[in-house]
Amino acid sequence: MNPTDPTSSGNEQRQQVARIADAVRRRVLEHTLKHNGGYLSQACSSAELLATLYLRVMRLGPSQAPLTPRPFAGVPAADNPHAFTGADYNGPKAPDLDRFIFSPVHYALVLYSLLIELGRLGPDALDAFNRDGSTVELIGAEHSPGHEVTAGSLAQAISQAGGIALARRLRGEPGRVWVFMSDGEFQEGQTWEAFAALTHHRIGNLGVYIDANAQQCDGAMDEVSTIEPLAERLRAFGAEVHEVDGHDSDALTAAAEGFGNGDRPLAVIARTDPCRGIERMRERAPKLHYVRFKSDAEFKAYEQLLYKMRAQEASANAASHTASSQTTLGHTG
């Protein structure tokens, strides 16, 4: 399914986003349990957002990369012809297709899980997660699946994306550039410098989706360094701004309708819940950035939650298969 598929109804797309978002959270929880630690709240907040981008907003071609992630081949350099990026998991770099730049690279496990659910990455790809010599890194880099640039210092990606978007405009390419960011990156001065440059150069083919979960590594955003009122500040810089429920796929999709023909960058502030789908995490608030289990009892409680999520997912998949079969019979009867 893709945003230009005329056979996909809004309801079908909405259901698929919800199913995949739940599967992403389940998969990230599995690996958080497996490694006794992980960026779990990021999956809770961004699953619908990222699924909507891939399924309903971005115009991407099929993956050009192997289902089994390639081993690390060294950093890009003039004398290293074997280096590569993970951008080919997002399809070919064709003039009419979009480009995707993934900024908060500590969300990497969320992106890998999504790529698996979409069939762009193999189901066993996470077997190499965080191993020496693997590209499936805990903190993604330019060679990691789904990544195109290194953005380990938060806020670098938006600047790199701006250069890509300007080059595409100068070439006359109709494809757009999309950036996924976290709200914590707006505590970085480089982010605001980038938006100043984007609006000055009238980069109207770059859209930014922001996971505004109100959390950062040291706790709640408003207690560490507030960025609000974010919408008004971005408008003051000259961006086109929409503020939506980040778990509402229809609202996320509508914010991008018609985008790409103007002369202003788009900023979609997606207000999200860092505990969506895993209510137990509220006990940890406001320290939600990285989950590490503190006791056997806590580990077992999350393990029981995983069993429940698996059962719910199996039931939902069975119901979806039944409905699909009935629809097919109705069309052929």
Short mmCIF file of N, CA and C in Angstrom, two decimals, residues 1-21 48 51-58 118 248-250 253-254 257:
data_model
loop_
_atom_site.label_atom_id
_atom_site.label_comp_id
_atom_site.label_asym_id
_atom_site.label_seq_id
_atom_site.Cartn_x
_atom_site.Cartn_y
_atom_site.Cartn_z
N MET A 1 0.84 -1.20 0.00
CA MET A 1 0.00 0.00 0.00
C MET A 1 0.88 1.25 0.00
N ASN A 2 0.48 2.28 -0.74
CA ASN A 2 1.21 3.54 -0.73
C ASN A 2 0.24 4.68 -0.90
N PRO A 3 0.65 5.93 -0.64
CA PRO A 3 -0.29 7.04 -0.64
C PRO A 3 -0.90 7.34 -1.98
N THR A 4 -0.40 6.77 -3.06
CA THR A 4 -0.98 7.02 -4.37
C THR A 4 -1.76 5.83 -4.89
N ASP A 5 -1.94 4.80 -4.07
CA ASP A 5 -2.65 3.59 -4.49
C ASP A 5 -4.15 3.87 -4.52
N PRO A 6 -4.77 3.92 -5.70
CA PRO A 6 -6.19 4.27 -5.78
C PRO A 6 -7.10 3.18 -5.25
N THR A 7 -6.59 1.96 -5.05
CA THR A 7 -7.43 0.85 -4.58
C THR A 7 -7.51 0.80 -3.06
N SER A 8 -6.72 1.59 -2.37
CA SER A 8 -6.70 1.58 -0.91
C SER A 8 -7.63 2.66 -0.36
N SER A 9 -8.62 2.27 0.39
CA SER A 9 -9.52 3.24 0.99
C SER A 9 -8.88 3.82 2.25
N GLY A 10 -9.42 4.97 2.67
CA GLY A 10 -8.91 5.58 3.89
C GLY A 10 -9.07 4.66 5.09
N ASN A 11 -10.19 3.93 5.15
CA ASN A 11 -10.42 3.03 6.27
C ASN A 11 -9.42 1.88 6.27
N GLU A 12 -9.12 1.33 5.09
CA GLU A 12 -8.13 0.26 4.99
C GLU A 12 -6.76 0.75 5.42
N GLN A 13 -6.39 1.94 4.98
CA GLN A 13 -5.09 2.49 5.35
C GLN A 13 -5.02 2.75 6.86
N ARG A 14 -6.11 3.28 7.41
CA ARG A 14 -6.17 3.56 8.84
C ARG A 14 -6.01 2.27 9.65
N GLN A 15 -6.68 1.21 9.22
CA GLN A 15 -6.57 -0.07 9.92
C GLN A 15 -5.17 -0.64 9.81
N GLN A 16 -4.55 -0.51 8.65
CA GLN A 16 -3.21 -1.04 8.48
C GLN A 16 -2.21 -0.28 9.34
N VAL A 17 -2.35 1.03 9.40
CA VAL A 17 -1.46 1.83 10.26
C VAL A 17 -1.59 1.38 11.71
N ALA A 18 -2.83 1.21 12.18
CA ALA A 18 -3.05 0.80 13.57
C ALA A 18 -2.45 -0.57 13.84
N ARG A 19 -2.64 -1.51 12.91
CA ARG A 19 -2.10 -2.86 13.10
C ARG A 19 -0.58 -2.84 13.15
N ILE A 20 0.02 -2.10 12.23
CA ILE A 20 1.48 -2.06 12.17
C ILE A 20 2.05 -1.32 13.38
N ALA A 21 1.39 -0.26 13.82
CA ALA A 21 1.87 0.48 14.99
C ALA A 21 1.89 -0.41 16.22
N GLU A 48 2.49 5.24 15.23
CA GLU A 48 1.49 5.65 14.23
C GLU A 48 2.05 6.69 13.28
N ALA A 51 4.43 4.92 10.79
CA ALA A 51 3.65 4.06 9.91
C ALA A 51 2.84 4.88 8.91
N THR A 52 2.31 6.00 9.37
CA THR A 52 1.54 6.87 8.47
C THR A 52 2.44 7.48 7.40
N LEU A 53 3.63 7.89 7.79
CA LEU A 53 4.56 8.44 6.81
C LEU A 53 4.83 7.44 5.70
N TYR A 54 5.13 6.22 6.06
CA TYR A 54 5.48 5.21 5.06
C TYR A 54 4.27 4.75 4.24
N LEU A 55 3.11 4.66 4.86
CA LEU A 55 1.96 4.09 4.19
C LEU A 55 1.06 5.11 3.50
N ARG A 56 1.06 6.36 3.99
CA ARG A 56 0.05 7.29 3.50
C ARG A 56 0.60 8.65 3.04
N VAL A 57 1.82 8.97 3.40
CA VAL A 57 2.33 10.31 3.08
C VAL A 57 3.44 10.27 2.04
N MET A 58 4.47 9.50 2.30
CA MET A 58 5.64 9.53 1.42
C MET A 58 5.42 8.69 0.16
N LEU A 118 6.75 -3.77 7.35
CA LEU A 118 6.41 -3.37 5.98
C LEU A 118 7.00 -4.30 4.93
N ASP A 248 -3.35 9.94 15.43
CA ASP A 248 -4.48 9.99 14.51
C ASP A 248 -3.94 9.98 13.08
N SER A 249 -4.00 8.83 12.44
CA SER A 249 -3.42 8.69 11.10
C SER A 249 -4.07 9.62 10.09
N ASP A 250 -5.38 9.82 10.19
CA ASP A 250 -6.05 10.71 9.24
C ASP A 250 -5.55 12.14 9.39
N THR A 253 -2.07 12.46 7.99
CA THR A 253 -2.09 12.43 6.52
C THR A 253 -2.59 13.75 5.95
N ALA A 254 -3.65 14.28 6.54
CA ALA A 254 -4.26 15.52 6.02
C ALA A 254 -3.28 16.68 6.09
N GLU A 257 -1.40 17.05 2.79
CA GLU A 257 -2.13 17.09 1.53
C GLU A 257 -1.77 18.35 0.73
#
